[in-house]
Each structure stands twice: as structure tokens, then as C-alpha cells.
Amino acid sequence: MADDNDCTDQYGVLLYYKYAQIPNLDHLLTFYESNCSSLGLLGRVRLSSHGVNVTVGGKLSSLERHIESVKADSLFEGTDFKLAACHQPLNDKIAKECGFTSLSVRIVKELVTLSSHPLLKQPDISNAGKHLSAVEFHSVLQNAAKESPEDGLVLLDARNLYETRIGKFHAPNVETLDPQVRQYSDLPSWIDCNHDQFKGKQILMYCTGGIRCEMASAYIRSKGLGFENVFQLFGGLQRYLEQFPDGGFFKGKNFVFDHRISVGSSDANVIGTCLTCGCSFDDYSSRNRCNYCRMLVLVCHSCQNEAAPYVCELCQQQGKAVRMMQLTETGEAETPLPEAEFQNFPLDATFSSQMPQKDGKMSGRQENSESYACMDFGRMHQHANCTSTSLPSSPPPPLENCKKKFAWFVAPNFDRGGRADWKVADGPFDPLQYQQQTDGCDISLAYLKAVFAQEGPFDGILGFSQGAAMAALVSAQQVKLKGEIDFRFVILCSGFAVHKMEMDCKLIKCPSLHIYGNEHGKDRQIANQASIELASLYDSSSLVTVEHDCGHIIPTRSPYIDVIKDFLIRFLQ
């Protein structure tokens, strides 16, 4: 600890976490608000019934007094308090992005959100991997380096891609697995798809300060036989670099989630590279982000240009290209969809939080932000009926012959190839025909892939009526469509299931909110039972339903809106 008399005005940062059962959250909330405010500390304090996660900054003397106050509570026995002297935030932008312009004390459901499906139960933290001190961790790697290639040992980096791009472990004879995920909540999916790479092996995990390894190691161990030998670096990279100032087996810099941005060792080697020119560069202080997914990207000072869009390597791998903004007559930025066979399809869907803003920049989901993007499948996919005002290039059949639709997944101006293709219905209108007709579904799916590639990523999909049926088809193929249409949840309003093979699969695991009229709900378009049957196709452990009496609409009054908000807010934590 620093001496108060010597460093009264010296600035510092304090990080710590503690998993423990909190008996009285309100009492703890009051303590943090009072203690941190009186000491002039700024930053983030997250409290849950399972523990605390704290990152605050201020005068070193104040931080030391805060530690003493926390230690007085036996609840925090054994807590690893990481205190470091450093400079104050370089500028207001960095201070704001890192949460050091105010004090934020909040109660949350989870200290860290491991799963992309937050409605699903998280692993038991008591089953986390065994802690290894920095010296023990280093010793394991050192012994492996002296021996022949060690097939039974792997290093697993539990951090995000932008963190690993400026620093990671390099140990001879030890394979380092870099999941290359945008955010921590994507890690379980990577583990599920790649567990064969470490099954039956000794797994050494590491992250920035240790908290992410707690939950991720418990998730791996929950898989059972072959996944028992999981070890994690106690105190994370911060404690390792303190123990080995020259970097040890860690090369580059340790990315941190405060205004310091990164912490290096005495080894000045730079392992990061500029996204644009490829030169050595590892400074994130300019806070440049990918125009699509908003992930931080490295762009050297020579290549930085506010007017230039950046596309991170993950988005490039998904086929997204650099786009230049075009100005409409209103002066607003507009981004054209890619040229394709469906380029003339009318787009009546809503892209919340992802469309270009007036400054030509993209807004959207950011790491640790409290916003989400949702794609709306509304009346986007409709077949032209005889009263359509948007005439296709091939005219529709005479009105007297139009007794029955044959498709509704295609847009009004979709050209079926000529008048000869139109058929006279063989019977009167069937009120349940919408469950049978799927012509044009493949075309619509191709169109959606293009929109996701151009405007994504989206956190969720909202579908209403026919749009809900399409959204249900997409969620039923979520695994198959991974990398092309990625999302975390679906909201299906007045939905129904169409008769397609994809809907006959096993339970759909995607978290879902189903909103539909009850038995007496006056929904004259979609029968109550049809929406209930659709909901039955989804895993009940991640399913929420809202039955209302408001007809063929989405209700916005209490208590219905409260359930909807509760569902959505789980994806913000």
C-alpha cells in the first residue's frame, strides 16, 4: 500500500471482484454509493446476489481507505484487490467510454454475462477451475517448454479478439487457443463447437483480471468427463505481469477496461498491426471501431481518417466490405444494399440501432454498452394480390380469377416470369392456407442474409404475423445459418408455424418471446391455437409468453409491456 503522506494527490485505479452469496443487496448498494461518493471515486460497481465486480479510480489515498472499509466486511475475506498508480484519463472521450466520468453503482442479474442466451441458467461458479498463482502458472509453462511437445496441455485465452491482438501468451511446445470472439458472451458457442481441441487435456485459462475465467472454466467443467482438468491464472494477466515485469511468456500488452487502455511489460515489442496498412501498432487510445459491429480496431496514426469506414477482420471474414456513404436529397447518409438478384425488393423492415446516422457513422451494439439492435420482420415478405398498387413487371391475372394466393414470402414486385405462370385457384379461399404456402422462402432467406451481412450484427429478430412465421423459420435454422444470420433472441408476435421441414426439428434452443391474443383475444387473423403451437416448438427453459386481449396487434400497455421490457433488459446486462 502507498503511504498517504507521499501520494496524497497521486491518481490510481482499483479493480477487484468477489463471488459470494450477498444476503442484503440494498444494504451493499447503499454502502458503495455512500463510501465511493465520500471518497470521490469514479467508475463502475456491479452488484448481484452472487457477488460484486468493481473498477474505480481516484486518489490513491482514497482508494486505500476504500479497501480498508471493504475488508471490514467478512464477506470480502480473500478478495484480491488490484491497485495500481497511473495517469488520469488522457481525454474526456476515453474517460466517458471507460466509465470514469461518474460513479455508477447498479444491481445486475449477472456480474459477467457468459451466455449469448441469458435466459438459460449459467454454470455453478463453485465448479470453477483450480486457481494457479502467477508463479505456478509460469512454472507449468516453463516445464512444458523444456520438454518435448506437450500434447496434453493447452492454453485457452478467455478474452475478446481485440484484446488478444495486442498481447497473448507464447509458450514453446504449448498450443494457445484464441477463440477470436467479439464479446465474452460468444465464448460458450465457441467452446461448444471446439471442445474436441481440449477434451482430455490439461487446460490453462487466462483473462485480464480473473473474473471471466471463473465462469468460463465452470462452463467447461460442467461438460463432465474429459473436462475436469481446468486451471485458471489467479488475478489474471495483471498479477502475472506484476510478478514478471519482463513479460515472462506473455508478449505484448494487456488490454484493460479502464482509462489506462493497456498495460505493458519492460519488453517493448509490439505484436499488434494496423488494420489498414499492416504496420506494427497497438494503441487503442483513438477508440476506432468497426463500422458494422462496433468492435475496437487498431488503426495507426497515419491511416486514421474520420471519413473512412473500418471493417474488422471478423466482419471481413463474413464477407462484409468497406462501404462509402451516399447522401440522399435530405442530406442523410444512405448505404445501398449489395447488387443482387433481389436488388429491387422493397424493404419495409426496421433496423433499430444499426442504420447510418446523419454524421455518416454507424450506431449499434458495443461491448459493455446498454443498447441492442433488433431486426424487424414485419410486412417485409408479401405476395402481390390483385389490389396491390405496386405492379410487378408482369401484370397480375384478371381480378375475377384471383381467388387464392399461392405465395406470400415474396415481395409485391417479384417477377414470376410472365402471365402464363399465374394459375386460377382450384377452390375458394382457404383461411388456413397461409400455413401451407412457402413459395419464395429461399429467395427471402437469401435476401435476409444479404441484409444481415450489410447492416448486421443484430441482437434479435422481431417478427409480426407473417413476419413471425419467417422469423421462426430462421430461428429453427440458427445453427445451420451461423455466420450468415446471427442473433441472440426472437420476438414472435401473432406468430404461426408454416409447414416446412425446418419446423419439424427438435426443440428450438433460441431464447424467444411469444406475444399473441388469448382465446378471447379477438385476433381474427391468426388463431390463438396457432401461436400456442408455434411457442411449443421452443425450449421452455428460455421461453416467455404474453397472452393479451387486444386483437391482432402488439400491446404497449401494462402489464404486457412490463413483461416485454423484462425480456429485453436481460440482454443488456
XYZ file of C-alpha atoms in Angstrom:
573
model
C 0.000 0.000 0.000
C 1.142 3.525 -0.715
C 1.779 5.999 2.101
C -0.882 8.730 2.371
C 1.660 11.429 3.101
C 3.676 10.653 -0.001
C 0.949 10.234 -2.588
C -1.997 12.368 -1.461
C -2.546 13.680 -4.964
C -1.360 10.647 -6.924
C -4.021 9.006 -9.067
C -4.751 5.296 -9.210
C -7.113 2.551 -10.374
C -8.571 -0.248 -8.266
C -10.029 -3.493 -9.602
C -11.497 -6.383 -7.660
C -14.268 -8.939 -7.742
C -15.714 -11.401 -5.295
C -18.117 -14.268 -5.847
C -20.168 -14.796 -2.687
C -23.788 -15.010 -1.653
C -24.919 -11.467 -0.838
C -27.573 -11.552 1.908
C -28.692 -7.918 1.553
C -28.135 -6.263 -1.829
C -29.821 -2.987 -0.890
C -27.534 -2.607 2.115
C -24.466 -3.209 -0.060
C -25.765 -0.763 -2.683
C -26.114 1.939 -0.036
C -22.603 1.235 1.271
C -20.956 1.598 -2.149
C -22.886 4.726 -3.071
C -22.005 6.383 0.227
C -18.398 5.201 0.532
C -17.332 5.848 -3.076
C -19.061 9.234 -3.225
C -17.469 10.434 0.014
C -14.032 9.384 -1.256
C -14.512 10.990 -4.682
C -14.171 7.678 -6.567
C -15.467 7.335 -10.134
C -16.096 4.180 -12.139
C -18.326 1.097 -12.201
C -19.655 -1.008 -9.341
C -21.804 -4.003 -10.254
C -23.634 -5.928 -7.554
C -25.593 -9.151 -7.822
C -26.887 -11.777 -5.437
C -23.760 -13.772 -6.399
C -21.093 -11.159 -5.685
C -19.506 -7.852 -6.736
C -17.353 -6.564 -9.592
C -15.635 -3.194 -9.092
C -13.491 -0.890 -11.251
C -12.972 2.566 -9.745
C -10.426 5.331 -9.965
C -9.373 8.261 -7.780
C -6.633 9.391 -5.431
C -4.519 6.505 -4.198
C -5.124 7.520 -0.595
C -8.894 7.387 -1.185
C -8.654 4.003 -2.882
C -6.679 2.630 0.057
C -9.313 3.883 2.513
C -11.990 2.229 0.349
C -10.133 -1.091 0.517
C -9.923 -0.891 4.299
C -13.659 -0.224 4.525
C -14.459 -3.198 2.282
C -12.116 -5.504 4.197
C -14.035 -4.728 7.377
C -16.847 -6.884 5.965
C -16.062 -10.591 6.392
C -17.933 -11.177 3.144
C -14.825 -9.978 1.269
C -12.325 -12.248 3.006
C -9.724 -13.465 0.497
C -10.549 -10.802 -2.107
C -7.686 -9.890 -4.456
C -7.548 -6.071 -4.549
C -5.573 -4.912 -7.608
C -4.402 -1.350 -7.000
C -2.138 0.484 -9.435
C -0.830 4.046 -9.655
C -1.358 5.581 -13.095
C -2.111 8.748 -15.009
C -5.572 10.285 -15.086
C -7.711 9.766 -18.227
C -5.997 11.187 -21.318
C -9.149 12.939 -22.533
C -12.901 13.175 -21.940
C -13.725 10.672 -24.698
C -11.609 7.923 -23.148
C -12.904 8.757 -19.668
C -16.511 8.557 -20.871
C -16.097 5.290 -22.807
C -14.387 3.649 -19.840
C -16.969 4.916 -17.341
C -14.669 7.292 -15.438
C -16.737 10.479 -15.702
C -19.187 9.445 -12.988
C -19.895 6.818 -10.349
C -22.243 4.040 -11.488
C -23.445 1.604 -8.818
C -26.015 -0.871 -10.130
C -27.638 -4.140 -9.181
C -27.457 -6.625 -12.056
C -28.545 -10.203 -12.587
C -25.036 -11.420 -13.504
C -21.582 -9.975 -12.814
C -20.440 -11.128 -16.250
C -22.799 -12.441 -18.919
C -21.271 -15.669 -20.130
C -24.067 -16.944 -22.337
C -25.467 -15.450 -25.536
C -28.731 -16.891 -24.245
C -29.125 -15.031 -20.944
C -32.411 -16.778 -20.198
C -30.557 -20.060 -19.847
C -29.102 -20.997 -16.464
C -25.416 -20.186 -16.021
C -22.958 -22.793 -14.684
C -22.372 -23.187 -10.968
C -19.476 -20.888 -10.048
C -18.434 -23.286 -7.276
C -17.387 -25.669 -10.074
C -14.804 -23.211 -11.455
C -11.272 -24.306 -12.340
C -8.469 -24.508 -9.797
C -6.570 -21.269 -9.152
C -2.886 -21.116 -10.033
C -0.768 -18.222 -8.806
C 1.283 -16.312 -11.362
C 4.407 -18.246 -10.263
C 2.633 -21.615 -10.509
C 1.157 -20.739 -13.904
C 4.587 -19.674 -15.179
C 6.187 -22.833 -13.805
C 3.772 -25.080 -15.726
C 4.588 -23.265 -18.977
C 8.316 -23.313 -18.194
C 8.336 -27.064 -17.629
C 6.439 -27.636 -20.865
C 8.979 -25.511 -22.730
C 11.843 -27.700 -21.528
C 10.202 -30.951 -22.563
C 9.148 -32.423 -25.899
C 5.960 -31.046 -27.496
C 3.216 -31.423 -24.908
C 0.008 -32.721 -26.460
C -1.764 -32.888 -23.129
C -1.537 -29.160 -22.315
C -3.341 -26.247 -23.964
C -3.612 -22.550 -23.165
C -7.084 -21.064 -23.595
C -7.400 -17.290 -23.908
C -10.807 -16.269 -22.492
C -10.617 -12.695 -23.811
C -12.064 -10.924 -26.848
C -10.297 -10.724 -30.179
C -9.359 -7.043 -29.925
C -7.628 -7.800 -26.604
C -5.601 -10.709 -27.970
C -4.457 -8.635 -30.931
C -2.134 -6.552 -28.749
C -0.908 -9.281 -26.397
C -1.045 -13.007 -25.668
C 0.942 -15.910 -24.250
C 3.578 -17.602 -26.426
C 4.999 -20.657 -24.696
C 7.166 -23.199 -26.561
C 5.555 -26.624 -27.017
C 2.187 -25.331 -25.766
C -0.716 -24.607 -28.086
C -2.560 -21.356 -27.396
C -6.234 -21.386 -28.391
C -7.576 -17.961 -29.355
C -11.385 -18.143 -29.805
C -11.412 -14.785 -31.643
C -14.793 -13.726 -30.269
C -16.207 -10.209 -30.378
C -17.552 -10.389 -26.850
C -17.405 -12.662 -23.841
C -20.977 -13.907 -24.331
C -19.871 -15.521 -27.622
C -17.343 -17.743 -25.833
C -19.705 -20.627 -24.876
C -20.693 -21.140 -28.511
C -17.024 -21.351 -29.468
C -16.396 -23.837 -26.652
C -19.350 -25.959 -27.790
C -18.031 -26.070 -31.356
C -14.351 -26.619 -30.490
C -14.327 -28.718 -27.315
C -12.597 -31.574 -29.166
C -9.444 -29.410 -29.202
C -9.084 -29.614 -25.422
C -11.122 -32.620 -24.305
C -8.992 -34.940 -22.178
C -6.234 -32.342 -21.862
C -4.918 -30.092 -19.122
C -6.442 -26.677 -19.787
C -4.779 -23.479 -18.571
C -7.079 -20.451 -18.875
C -6.320 -16.772 -18.509
C -8.021 -13.398 -18.876
C -7.413 -9.806 -17.786
C -8.169 -9.973 -14.073
C -9.590 -13.436 -13.491
C -13.356 -12.918 -13.335
C -14.107 -14.163 -16.831
C -12.147 -17.367 -16.224
C -14.262 -18.113 -13.148
C -17.461 -18.531 -15.153
C -15.869 -19.884 -18.355
C -13.902 -22.575 -16.510
C -17.067 -23.635 -14.672
C -18.819 -23.884 -18.039
C -16.094 -26.175 -19.428
C -16.064 -28.357 -16.307
C -19.852 -28.684 -16.481
C -19.358 -30.746 -19.642
C -18.255 -33.654 -17.473
C -15.869 -36.485 -18.317
C -12.752 -35.289 -20.133
C -13.131 -31.684 -18.991
C -12.099 -31.941 -15.340
C -8.520 -30.622 -15.537
C -9.159 -26.910 -15.863
C -6.839 -24.359 -14.221
C -7.025 -20.576 -14.253
C -4.496 -17.797 -13.694
C -5.442 -16.238 -10.349
C -5.508 -12.460 -10.572
C -5.279 -12.666 -14.347
C -2.679 -11.051 -16.545
C -2.406 -8.071 -14.231
C -0.922 -10.217 -11.437
C 1.238 -12.160 -13.909
C 2.855 -9.001 -15.298
C 3.421 -7.690 -11.775
C 5.225 -10.924 -10.929
C 7.147 -10.998 -14.233
C 7.908 -7.370 -15.200
C 9.755 -8.516 -18.323
C 6.554 -10.164 -19.561
C 7.595 -13.765 -18.956
C 5.775 -15.906 -21.509
C 3.319 -13.074 -22.233
C 4.182 -10.977 -25.277
C 2.802 -7.513 -25.975
C 0.373 -5.540 -23.815
C -2.517 -6.422 -21.535
C -5.745 -4.664 -22.597
C -7.631 -3.269 -19.585
C -11.201 -1.945 -19.288
C -10.327 1.393 -17.755
C -8.744 4.612 -18.960
C -5.227 3.102 -18.918
C -6.346 1.189 -22.049
C -3.401 -1.213 -21.872
C -0.578 -2.180 -19.518
C 2.747 -3.383 -20.858
C 5.913 -5.009 -19.572
C 9.507 -3.870 -19.899
C 9.560 -5.739 -23.217
C 8.754 -3.030 -25.764
C 7.970 -5.410 -28.643
C 4.698 -4.551 -30.430
C 2.704 -7.523 -31.717
C -0.371 -5.622 -32.936
C -0.771 -4.392 -36.511
C -2.721 -1.592 -38.179
C -5.971 -2.794 -39.769
C -5.356 -0.631 -42.844
C -1.650 -0.728 -43.673
C -0.396 -3.672 -41.607
C 2.378 -1.800 -39.830
C 3.219 -2.518 -36.169
C 0.728 -0.719 -33.946
C -1.005 -1.469 -30.630
C -2.543 1.792 -29.396
C -6.344 1.799 -28.873
C -6.452 5.338 -27.445
C -8.039 6.709 -30.643
C -11.026 4.363 -29.989
C -11.545 3.498 -33.657
C -14.328 0.956 -34.223
C -15.609 -1.331 -36.926
C -18.452 0.307 -38.843
C -20.513 -2.885 -38.701
C -20.116 -4.491 -35.274
C -18.530 -1.565 -33.366
C -15.631 -3.672 -32.122
C -12.420 -1.757 -31.403
C -9.890 -1.881 -34.243
C -6.242 -0.875 -34.493
C -5.658 1.966 -36.960
C -2.283 3.688 -36.925
C -1.990 7.468 -36.763
C -1.059 7.733 -40.448
C -4.174 5.822 -41.541
C -6.682 7.415 -39.204
C -9.306 9.343 -41.097
C -12.704 10.238 -39.621
C -14.384 9.860 -43.021
C -13.007 6.379 -43.638
C -15.083 3.363 -42.595
C -13.284 0.494 -40.879
C -14.195 -3.192 -41.196
C -12.738 -5.502 -38.549
C -11.197 -8.825 -39.511
C -14.201 -10.804 -38.261
C -16.598 -8.810 -40.432
C -14.213 -9.193 -43.369
C -14.235 -12.957 -42.843
C -18.028 -12.813 -43.029
C -17.822 -11.134 -46.422
C -18.547 -7.574 -45.351
C -16.742 -4.952 -47.365
C -15.867 -1.314 -46.869
C -18.810 0.827 -47.913
C -18.864 4.507 -48.753
C -21.854 6.511 -47.528
C -24.043 8.223 -50.082
C -26.063 11.355 -49.323
C -29.767 11.449 -50.082
C -31.677 14.566 -51.047
C -32.418 15.153 -47.360
C -28.706 15.144 -46.564
C -28.882 11.943 -44.565
C -26.375 9.184 -45.104
C -27.653 6.197 -47.019
C -25.978 2.840 -47.534
C -27.108 0.871 -50.601
C -27.736 -2.856 -50.383
C -25.443 -5.062 -52.453
C -26.248 -5.706 -56.067
C -28.092 -8.995 -56.299
C -30.981 -10.746 -57.971
C -33.274 -9.290 -55.316
C -31.940 -5.728 -55.510
C -35.382 -4.263 -56.265
C -37.166 -5.843 -53.310
C -38.926 -3.181 -51.230
C -37.575 -3.067 -47.707
C -40.321 -2.283 -45.217
C -38.414 -3.653 -42.236
C -36.957 -1.592 -39.420
C -33.281 -1.788 -38.487
C -33.096 -0.388 -34.962
C -29.747 0.995 -33.796
C -27.846 -0.081 -36.887
C -28.802 2.335 -39.659
C -26.339 5.114 -40.564
C -26.807 8.319 -38.633
C -26.563 11.832 -40.024
C -22.859 12.042 -39.300
C -22.267 9.115 -41.635
C -21.292 6.771 -38.835
C -22.982 3.560 -37.837
C -24.572 3.209 -34.433
C -25.107 -0.153 -32.837
C -24.197 -2.643 -30.147
C -20.947 -2.007 -28.325
C -19.076 -4.061 -25.758
C -20.381 -3.168 -22.292
C -22.990 -0.788 -23.723
C -26.653 -0.691 -22.762
C -28.312 -0.898 -26.154
C -29.330 -3.609 -28.548
C -30.111 -3.877 -32.223
C -33.196 -5.673 -33.441
C -34.248 -6.501 -36.986
C -37.977 -6.239 -37.574
C -39.591 -8.838 -39.830
C -42.856 -7.015 -40.287
C -44.730 -6.998 -43.571
C -41.476 -7.415 -45.414
C -42.349 -10.585 -47.296
C -45.719 -10.335 -49.028
C -47.064 -11.568 -52.280
C -48.862 -9.110 -54.533
C -52.597 -9.535 -54.502
C -54.871 -8.075 -57.124
C -55.332 -4.768 -55.355
C -51.634 -4.060 -54.995
C -50.565 -0.564 -56.012
C -47.013 -1.763 -56.700
C -47.362 -3.555 -60.020
C -44.828 -6.208 -60.988
C -43.276 -6.089 -64.431
C -45.530 -8.981 -65.368
C -49.167 -7.922 -64.718
C -51.340 -9.925 -62.356
C -54.248 -12.045 -63.549
C -57.705 -10.560 -64.017
C -59.495 -9.710 -60.803
C -62.246 -12.257 -61.341
C -59.678 -15.091 -61.395
C -57.839 -14.018 -58.245
C -59.461 -16.297 -55.675
C -56.413 -17.652 -53.940
C -52.842 -16.623 -53.193
C -50.029 -19.019 -53.963
C -47.173 -17.375 -52.082
C -46.514 -14.686 -49.525
C -42.783 -14.944 -48.879
C -42.021 -12.892 -51.998
C -42.280 -9.145 -52.463
C -45.026 -7.338 -54.440
C -42.777 -6.554 -57.407
C -41.246 -10.017 -57.639
C -41.440 -11.167 -61.249
C -42.758 -14.727 -61.554
C -41.852 -14.783 -65.207
C -44.994 -13.842 -67.069
C -48.810 -14.060 -67.170
C -48.634 -17.730 -68.151
C -47.354 -18.599 -64.684
C -50.499 -17.338 -62.981
C -52.982 -20.058 -62.051
C -56.678 -19.877 -61.437
C -57.420 -21.209 -57.982
C -58.973 -24.647 -57.848
C -61.272 -23.706 -54.974
C -62.477 -20.921 -52.714
C -60.169 -19.023 -50.393
C -58.804 -21.197 -47.593
C -58.403 -19.192 -44.348
C -55.584 -21.526 -43.219
C -53.704 -21.525 -46.496
C -51.008 -19.296 -45.061
C -49.658 -22.289 -43.144
C -49.143 -24.238 -46.376
C -47.629 -21.660 -48.722
C -43.872 -21.265 -48.703
C -43.052 -20.375 -52.307
C -40.283 -17.815 -52.396
C -38.932 -18.692 -48.949
C -35.447 -19.419 -50.299
C -35.392 -16.071 -52.099
C -36.428 -14.279 -48.928
C -33.770 -16.139 -46.946
C -31.089 -15.086 -49.445
C -32.272 -11.509 -49.140
C -32.111 -11.639 -45.346
C -28.553 -12.993 -45.491
C -27.589 -10.001 -47.598
C -29.223 -7.566 -45.168
C -27.518 -9.179 -42.174
C -24.174 -9.018 -43.987
C -24.721 -5.399 -44.959
C -26.340 -3.974 -41.826
C -25.541 -6.513 -39.065
C -24.883 -7.654 -36.500
C -28.319 -7.681 -34.852
C -29.017 -8.862 -31.330
C -32.521 -10.037 -32.083
C -35.284 -10.531 -34.616
C -38.817 -9.233 -34.179
C -41.498 -10.722 -36.409
C -45.186 -9.854 -36.620
C -47.776 -12.232 -38.116
C -46.329 -13.383 -41.447
C -43.006 -11.873 -40.396
C -43.127 -14.004 -37.246
C -43.507 -17.143 -39.354
C -40.392 -16.174 -41.319
C -38.512 -15.330 -38.122
C -39.495 -18.730 -36.713
C -38.116 -20.465 -39.801
C -34.838 -18.575 -39.405
C -34.543 -19.401 -35.686
C -35.220 -23.077 -36.437
C -32.141 -23.000 -38.680
C -29.999 -20.890 -36.326
C -27.159 -23.418 -36.142
C -27.193 -24.001 -39.896
C -27.206 -20.259 -40.599
C -24.451 -19.397 -38.090
C -22.081 -16.828 -39.562
C -24.686 -15.636 -42.054
C -27.668 -14.753 -39.870
C -26.523 -14.411 -36.251
C -28.783 -13.221 -33.442
C -29.415 -13.870 -29.755
C -33.210 -13.908 -29.438
C -36.504 -13.764 -31.341
C -39.763 -11.974 -30.575
C -42.716 -13.586 -32.351
C -45.942 -11.571 -32.352
C -49.177 -13.232 -33.558
C -46.958 -15.930 -34.986
C -47.637 -19.305 -36.523
C -45.576 -22.173 -37.915
C -45.549 -22.862 -41.627
C -45.403 -26.443 -42.805
C -41.746 -26.801 -43.691
C -39.198 -29.442 -42.829
C -37.157 -26.995 -40.742
C -40.046 -26.639 -38.304
C -40.122 -30.378 -37.643
C -36.725 -30.374 -35.944
C -36.054 -30.879 -32.247
C -36.821 -28.107 -29.788
C -35.534 -24.719 -30.906
C -32.972 -23.511 -28.339
C -33.133 -19.827 -29.262
C -34.470 -17.593 -26.424
C -37.928 -16.453 -27.503
C -40.745 -14.100 -26.516
C -44.176 -15.023 -27.893
C -46.877 -12.339 -27.944
C -50.352 -13.352 -29.088
C -54.044 -12.982 -28.356
C -55.611 -15.293 -25.795
C -58.609 -17.485 -26.531
C -60.892 -14.464 -26.375
C -58.272 -12.036 -27.625
C -60.157 -11.001 -30.788
C -57.235 -11.759 -33.114
C -59.214 -12.500 -36.278
C -56.094 -13.022 -38.440
C -54.090 -15.646 -36.528
C -55.827 -18.185 -34.324
C -54.780 -18.369 -30.692
C -54.009 -22.080 -31.040
C -51.659 -21.453 -33.980
C -49.489 -19.143 -31.852
C -49.552 -21.600 -28.949
C -48.394 -24.407 -31.250
C -45.554 -22.222 -32.510
C -44.423 -21.499 -28.927
C -44.431 -25.245 -28.192
C -41.608 -25.689 -30.715
C -39.220 -23.684 -28.491
C -37.267 -24.838 -25.452
C -39.414 -23.938 -22.432
C -36.347 -23.053 -20.320
C -35.735 -19.950 -22.451
C -39.305 -19.116 -23.472
C -41.565 -16.262 -22.301
C -45.182 -15.800 -23.398
C -47.531 -12.819 -23.329
C -51.225 -13.546 -23.939
C -53.418 -10.471 -24.366
C -56.960 -9.475 -25.323
C -56.059 -6.698 -27.753
C -56.576 -8.304 -31.163
C -54.044 -8.517 -33.992
C -51.591 -6.018 -32.509
C -48.599 -5.760 -30.178
C -49.897 -4.403 -26.860
C -47.995 -1.497 -25.322
C -49.830 -1.065 -22.011
C -49.219 -2.693 -18.657
C -48.901 -5.452 -17.675
C -47.942 -6.654 -21.161
C -45.273 -4.033 -21.837
C -43.630 -4.808 -18.496
C -43.072 -8.439 -19.490
C -41.655 -7.330 -22.847
C -39.254 -4.894 -21.168
C -38.189 -7.543 -18.670
C -37.380 -9.934 -21.510
C -35.312 -7.353 -23.401
C -33.439 -5.952 -20.425
C -31.871 -9.354 -19.764
C -29.899 -8.900 -22.958
C -28.486 -5.568 -21.775
C -26.831 -6.897 -18.624
